[in-house]
Structure formats: C-alpha cells, structure tokens
Amino acid sequence: MQVFFESRRELAPTIWEDSFRPERRVDFVPGQYVSLALPGVAADPRGSSRTFTMVSLPEDPYLQFVVKHPDKQSAYKEVLETLKPNDPASITDAMGDVILPKMADIPLVFVAG
C-alpha cells in the first residue's frame, strides 16, 4: 500500500516519531508491525525496507513509527531522515500476533531485557 510522508517530531535526542498518511485505512491492532519500503535507498546491505511497529492507534488518520537515528546511520535511515511532506513510500499489510488479549481481565506479565 502506498503511504505519504507527513511529518517528523523529535521525542528525545536521536529518537524521532515519523508520521505517514496511508492512501486508505490500514487494518491493524496495536502491537502489529509493517515493513516500510523507501524509494531511492542505495548501497544499504539490508535493502530498502525496515520493519516498524505502529505506535498510532488504528483509528488515527496517520501511521506513526518511532525510530532511533544514531550519529552513524544506514543509507535507509539517511533517506528516511530527509523525507519531505508528501514523499511516497510503501508498506506491507500489518503482521504479528504479539498483541493483547481481547478479554481485559486476563492477567499479564511483561518482561523486557
């Protein structure tokens, strides 16, 4: 699906929130992810796409991703950092099943490493 870069907002040093406007509503549940492909990525050994978890809500008009931009970054992130409003990109369908259960009364434990 085609998406269009909308805006970028700094959340913390080297941490940015990028917003994209999809051509149509994206069907996903919180916790799922997409692959974001950028045109014009050259000489990046990992290719022209990366996988990002959506941090926006399904009903939001924009898809948002939080991205770390270190001092030394890949060709992919260099292109991502220079996107201008309305620049095109593409995403895959939402994937992933590491999502919260529909029944809110189920106890959960989260462990991070």
Short mmCIF file of N, CA and C in Angstrom, two decimals:
data_model
loop_
_atom_site.label_atom_id
_atom_site.label_comp_id
_atom_site.label_asym_id
_atom_site.label_seq_id
_atom_site.Cartn_x
_atom_site.Cartn_y
_atom_site.Cartn_z
N MET A 1 0.84 -1.17 0.00
CA MET A 1 0.00 0.00 0.00
C MET A 1 0.89 1.24 0.00
N GLN A 2 0.46 2.23 -0.73
CA GLN A 2 1.19 3.49 -0.79
C GLN A 2 0.90 4.33 0.45
N VAL A 3 1.94 4.93 1.01
CA VAL A 3 1.82 5.90 2.10
C VAL A 3 2.62 7.13 1.71
N PHE A 4 2.31 8.25 2.36
CA PHE A 4 2.98 9.51 2.05
C PHE A 4 3.49 10.14 3.33
N PHE A 5 4.76 10.51 3.32
CA PHE A 5 5.36 11.12 4.49
C PHE A 5 4.60 12.38 4.86
N GLU A 6 4.32 12.54 6.14
CA GLU A 6 3.56 13.69 6.62
C GLU A 6 4.43 14.61 7.47
N SER A 7 5.05 14.06 8.52
CA SER A 7 5.82 14.91 9.42
C SER A 7 6.75 14.08 10.29
N ARG A 8 7.65 14.78 10.97
CA ARG A 8 8.61 14.17 11.89
C ARG A 8 8.65 15.02 13.15
N ARG A 9 8.71 14.35 14.29
CA ARG A 9 8.74 15.06 15.56
C ARG A 9 9.80 14.43 16.45
N GLU A 10 10.67 15.26 17.03
CA GLU A 10 11.71 14.75 17.92
C GLU A 10 11.11 14.47 19.29
N LEU A 11 11.31 13.25 19.78
CA LEU A 11 10.81 12.85 21.10
C LEU A 11 11.90 12.95 22.15
N ALA A 12 13.13 12.68 21.76
CA ALA A 12 14.30 12.73 22.64
C ALA A 12 15.52 12.79 21.71
N PRO A 13 16.70 13.10 22.24
CA PRO A 13 17.87 13.11 21.35
C PRO A 13 18.00 11.77 20.60
N THR A 14 18.08 11.84 19.32
CA THR A 14 18.22 10.72 18.37
C THR A 14 16.95 9.86 18.23
N ILE A 15 15.85 10.20 18.89
CA ILE A 15 14.60 9.44 18.80
C ILE A 15 13.53 10.32 18.15
N TRP A 16 12.97 9.81 17.05
CA TRP A 16 12.01 10.59 16.27
C TRP A 16 10.73 9.80 16.03
N GLU A 17 9.63 10.51 15.93
CA GLU A 17 8.35 9.92 15.54
C GLU A 17 8.05 10.38 14.11
N ASP A 18 7.93 9.45 13.19
CA ASP A 18 7.63 9.75 11.79
C ASP A 18 6.18 9.40 11.52
N SER A 19 5.47 10.32 10.86
CA SER A 19 4.06 10.11 10.52
C SER A 19 3.89 9.98 9.01
N PHE A 20 3.08 9.01 8.62
CA PHE A 20 2.78 8.77 7.21
C PHE A 20 1.26 8.73 7.03
N ARG A 21 0.79 9.27 5.92
CA ARG A 21 -0.62 9.26 5.56
C ARG A 21 -0.85 8.11 4.60
N PRO A 22 -1.65 7.11 4.99
CA PRO A 22 -1.92 5.99 4.08
C PRO A 22 -2.94 6.38 3.02
N GLU A 23 -2.87 5.71 1.87
CA GLU A 23 -3.83 6.00 0.81
C GLU A 23 -5.24 5.54 1.18
N ARG A 24 -5.34 4.61 2.09
CA ARG A 24 -6.64 4.16 2.61
C ARG A 24 -6.42 3.66 4.04
N ARG A 25 -7.49 3.41 4.75
CA ARG A 25 -7.41 2.95 6.13
C ARG A 25 -6.59 1.66 6.22
N VAL A 26 -5.74 1.58 7.25
CA VAL A 26 -4.93 0.39 7.47
C VAL A 26 -5.58 -0.42 8.58
N ASP A 27 -5.84 -1.68 8.31
CA ASP A 27 -6.48 -2.57 9.28
C ASP A 27 -5.39 -3.24 10.12
N PHE A 28 -5.31 -2.87 11.40
CA PHE A 28 -4.33 -3.48 12.31
C PHE A 28 -4.82 -3.35 13.74
N VAL A 29 -4.18 -4.11 14.61
CA VAL A 29 -4.43 -3.99 16.04
C VAL A 29 -3.12 -3.55 16.70
N PRO A 30 -3.22 -2.80 17.82
CA PRO A 30 -1.99 -2.36 18.48
C PRO A 30 -1.06 -3.53 18.77
N GLY A 31 0.22 -3.32 18.47
CA GLY A 31 1.23 -4.35 18.65
C GLY A 31 1.69 -4.97 17.35
N GLN A 32 0.95 -4.74 16.28
CA GLN A 32 1.36 -5.28 14.99
C GLN A 32 2.38 -4.37 14.32
N TYR A 33 2.99 -4.86 13.26
CA TYR A 33 4.05 -4.13 12.58
C TYR A 33 3.87 -4.23 11.07
N VAL A 34 4.59 -3.35 10.36
CA VAL A 34 4.63 -3.37 8.90
C VAL A 34 6.07 -3.20 8.45
N SER A 35 6.33 -3.56 7.20
CA SER A 35 7.61 -3.23 6.59
C SER A 35 7.41 -1.96 5.79
N LEU A 36 8.29 -0.98 6.02
CA LEU A 36 8.23 0.31 5.34
C LEU A 36 9.35 0.35 4.31
N ALA A 37 8.97 0.43 3.04
CA ALA A 37 9.95 0.49 1.95
C ALA A 37 10.06 1.92 1.45
N LEU A 38 11.30 2.38 1.29
CA LEU A 38 11.56 3.74 0.83
C LEU A 38 12.21 3.70 -0.55
N PRO A 39 11.73 4.51 -1.48
CA PRO A 39 12.39 4.59 -2.78
C PRO A 39 13.71 5.35 -2.64
N GLY A 40 14.66 5.03 -3.48
CA GLY A 40 15.92 5.78 -3.50
C GLY A 40 16.95 5.33 -2.50
N VAL A 41 16.74 4.21 -1.83
CA VAL A 41 17.75 3.70 -0.90
C VAL A 41 18.77 2.91 -1.72
N ALA A 42 20.00 3.40 -1.72
CA ALA A 42 21.05 2.72 -2.48
C ALA A 42 22.17 2.31 -1.54
N ALA A 43 22.85 1.28 -1.87
CA ALA A 43 24.04 0.83 -1.15
C ALA A 43 23.78 0.52 0.32
N ASP A 44 22.60 0.02 0.63
CA ASP A 44 22.33 -0.42 2.00
C ASP A 44 22.29 -1.94 1.98
N PRO A 45 23.22 -2.61 2.66
CA PRO A 45 23.27 -4.07 2.60
C PRO A 45 22.00 -4.75 3.10
N ARG A 46 21.21 -4.06 3.91
CA ARG A 46 19.97 -4.64 4.42
C ARG A 46 18.78 -4.35 3.52
N GLY A 47 18.99 -3.62 2.44
CA GLY A 47 17.91 -3.37 1.50
C GLY A 47 17.17 -2.07 1.74
N SER A 48 16.03 -1.93 1.05
CA SER A 48 15.29 -0.66 1.05
C SER A 48 14.07 -0.66 1.96
N SER A 49 13.95 -1.66 2.84
CA SER A 49 12.81 -1.67 3.77
C SER A 49 13.26 -2.07 5.17
N ARG A 50 12.48 -1.64 6.14
CA ARG A 50 12.71 -2.00 7.53
C ARG A 50 11.34 -2.29 8.16
N THR A 51 11.35 -3.05 9.24
CA THR A 51 10.13 -3.40 9.95
C THR A 51 9.97 -2.48 11.16
N PHE A 52 8.77 -1.89 11.28
CA PHE A 52 8.48 -1.00 12.40
C PHE A 52 7.12 -1.35 13.00
N THR A 53 7.03 -1.27 14.31
CA THR A 53 5.75 -1.41 15.00
C THR A 53 5.03 -0.07 14.94
N MET A 54 3.76 -0.11 14.64
CA MET A 54 2.98 1.14 14.60
C MET A 54 2.69 1.60 16.02
N VAL A 55 2.93 2.86 16.29
CA VAL A 55 2.65 3.41 17.61
C VAL A 55 1.36 4.24 17.61
N SER A 56 0.76 4.40 16.45
CA SER A 56 -0.52 5.09 16.34
C SER A 56 -1.64 4.11 16.65
N LEU A 57 -2.82 4.65 16.86
CA LEU A 57 -4.00 3.81 17.07
C LEU A 57 -4.65 3.50 15.74
N PRO A 58 -5.36 2.38 15.64
CA PRO A 58 -5.98 2.01 14.36
C PRO A 58 -6.92 3.09 13.81
N GLU A 59 -7.55 3.86 14.68
CA GLU A 59 -8.50 4.88 14.20
C GLU A 59 -7.82 6.21 13.86
N ASP A 60 -6.52 6.36 14.12
CA ASP A 60 -5.81 7.59 13.78
C ASP A 60 -5.70 7.75 12.27
N PRO A 61 -5.71 9.00 11.78
CA PRO A 61 -5.60 9.20 10.34
C PRO A 61 -4.20 8.95 9.78
N TYR A 62 -3.19 8.95 10.64
CA TYR A 62 -1.81 8.74 10.20
C TYR A 62 -1.23 7.50 10.85
N LEU A 63 -0.27 6.87 10.17
CA LEU A 63 0.52 5.79 10.76
C LEU A 63 1.77 6.43 11.34
N GLN A 64 2.09 6.07 12.56
CA GLN A 64 3.27 6.65 13.20
C GLN A 64 4.21 5.55 13.66
N PHE A 65 5.51 5.84 13.50
CA PHE A 65 6.57 4.92 13.88
C PHE A 65 7.60 5.71 14.69
N VAL A 66 8.16 5.10 15.72
CA VAL A 66 9.24 5.72 16.48
C VAL A 66 10.54 5.08 16.01
N VAL A 67 11.49 5.95 15.65
CA VAL A 67 12.73 5.49 15.02
C VAL A 67 13.92 6.15 15.70
N LYS A 68 14.95 5.35 15.98
CA LYS A 68 16.20 5.89 16.50
C LYS A 68 17.11 6.24 15.33
N HIS A 69 17.64 7.44 15.34
CA HIS A 69 18.57 7.90 14.32
C HIS A 69 19.92 8.15 14.98
N PRO A 70 20.79 7.15 15.03
CA PRO A 70 22.11 7.34 15.65
C PRO A 70 22.99 8.26 14.80
N ASP A 71 24.11 8.69 15.37
CA ASP A 71 25.03 9.56 14.63
C ASP A 71 25.49 8.90 13.34
N LYS A 72 25.91 7.65 13.43
CA LYS A 72 26.31 6.91 12.23
C LYS A 72 25.13 6.01 11.87
N GLN A 73 24.50 6.29 10.73
CA GLN A 73 23.30 5.54 10.39
C GLN A 73 23.39 4.94 9.00
N SER A 74 22.46 4.04 8.74
CA SER A 74 22.42 3.32 7.46
C SER A 74 21.93 4.24 6.35
N ALA A 75 22.13 3.79 5.12
CA ALA A 75 21.61 4.51 3.96
C ALA A 75 20.09 4.62 4.04
N TYR A 76 19.43 3.57 4.54
CA TYR A 76 17.97 3.59 4.71
C TYR A 76 17.56 4.74 5.61
N LYS A 77 18.18 4.85 6.78
CA LYS A 77 17.78 5.91 7.71
C LYS A 77 18.17 7.29 7.22
N GLU A 78 19.22 7.38 6.40
CA GLU A 78 19.56 8.68 5.80
C GLU A 78 18.44 9.13 4.88
N VAL A 79 17.89 8.21 4.08
CA VAL A 79 16.76 8.56 3.21
C VAL A 79 15.54 8.90 4.07
N LEU A 80 15.24 8.10 5.08
CA LEU A 80 14.11 8.35 5.96
C LEU A 80 14.21 9.74 6.59
N GLU A 81 15.40 10.11 7.02
CA GLU A 81 15.61 11.39 7.69
C GLU A 81 15.42 12.59 6.76
N THR A 82 15.56 12.39 5.46
CA THR A 82 15.46 13.50 4.52
C THR A 82 14.12 13.56 3.78
N LEU A 83 13.16 12.71 4.16
CA LEU A 83 11.85 12.76 3.50
C LEU A 83 11.18 14.10 3.72
N LYS A 84 10.48 14.54 2.70
CA LYS A 84 9.72 15.80 2.73
C LYS A 84 8.23 15.44 2.69
N PRO A 85 7.37 16.34 3.17
CA PRO A 85 5.93 16.06 3.13
C PRO A 85 5.47 15.65 1.73
N ASN A 86 4.64 14.63 1.71
CA ASN A 86 4.06 14.02 0.51
C ASN A 86 5.00 13.11 -0.26
N ASP A 87 6.25 12.91 0.21
CA ASP A 87 7.12 11.93 -0.43
C ASP A 87 6.50 10.55 -0.26
N PRO A 88 6.50 9.72 -1.32
CA PRO A 88 5.86 8.40 -1.24
C PRO A 88 6.77 7.34 -0.62
N ALA A 89 6.13 6.35 -0.07
CA ALA A 89 6.78 5.13 0.43
C ALA A 89 5.72 4.04 0.31
N SER A 90 6.06 2.83 0.73
CA SER A 90 5.05 1.77 0.71
C SER A 90 5.19 0.90 1.94
N ILE A 91 4.08 0.29 2.33
CA ILE A 91 4.06 -0.61 3.48
C ILE A 91 3.42 -1.93 3.08
N THR A 92 3.76 -2.97 3.84
CA THR A 92 3.10 -4.26 3.70
C THR A 92 1.83 -4.25 4.53
N ASP A 93 1.05 -5.30 4.43
CA ASP A 93 -0.08 -5.46 5.35
C ASP A 93 0.45 -5.64 6.75
N ALA A 94 -0.37 -5.30 7.76
CA ALA A 94 0.02 -5.46 9.15
C ALA A 94 0.24 -6.93 9.46
N MET A 95 1.28 -7.20 10.26
CA MET A 95 1.64 -8.57 10.62
C MET A 95 1.89 -8.63 12.13
N GLY A 96 1.94 -9.84 12.64
CA GLY A 96 2.33 -10.07 14.03
C GLY A 96 1.17 -10.42 14.92
N ASP A 97 1.43 -11.36 15.83
CA ASP A 97 0.37 -11.78 16.75
C ASP A 97 0.78 -11.61 18.21
N VAL A 98 1.77 -10.76 18.46
CA VAL A 98 2.13 -10.43 19.85
C VAL A 98 1.27 -9.23 20.24
N ILE A 99 0.00 -9.52 20.52
CA ILE A 99 -0.97 -8.48 20.83
C ILE A 99 -1.68 -8.83 22.13
N LEU A 100 -2.31 -7.84 22.72
CA LEU A 100 -3.01 -8.06 23.98
C LEU A 100 -4.27 -8.89 23.73
N PRO A 101 -4.66 -9.70 24.73
CA PRO A 101 -5.89 -10.48 24.58
C PRO A 101 -7.11 -9.57 24.56
N LYS A 102 -8.17 -10.01 23.90
CA LYS A 102 -9.39 -9.20 23.81
C LYS A 102 -10.08 -9.07 25.18
N MET A 103 -9.89 -10.07 26.05
CA MET A 103 -10.50 -10.02 27.38
C MET A 103 -9.57 -9.29 28.33
N ALA A 104 -9.99 -8.12 28.77
CA ALA A 104 -9.15 -7.26 29.61
C ALA A 104 -8.90 -7.83 31.00
N ASP A 105 -9.67 -8.82 31.44
CA ASP A 105 -9.49 -9.36 32.79
C ASP A 105 -8.42 -10.46 32.87
N ILE A 106 -7.78 -10.78 31.77
CA ILE A 106 -6.71 -11.78 31.78
C ILE A 106 -5.45 -11.12 32.32
N PRO A 107 -4.86 -11.67 33.40
CA PRO A 107 -3.64 -11.05 33.96
C PRO A 107 -2.47 -11.22 33.00
N LEU A 108 -1.63 -10.19 32.93
CA LEU A 108 -0.48 -10.19 32.03
C LEU A 108 0.80 -9.85 32.78
N VAL A 109 1.90 -10.40 32.31
CA VAL A 109 3.23 -10.08 32.84
C VAL A 109 4.09 -9.67 31.65
N PHE A 110 4.79 -8.53 31.75
CA PHE A 110 5.68 -8.06 30.69
C PHE A 110 7.10 -8.09 31.21
N VAL A 111 8.00 -8.67 30.43
CA VAL A 111 9.41 -8.73 30.79
C VAL A 111 10.22 -8.12 29.65
N ALA A 112 11.11 -7.19 29.98
CA ALA A 112 11.95 -6.57 28.96
C ALA A 112 13.41 -6.83 29.30
N GLY A 113 14.22 -6.97 28.28
CA GLY A 113 15.62 -7.24 28.52
C GLY A 113 16.51 -6.26 27.82
#
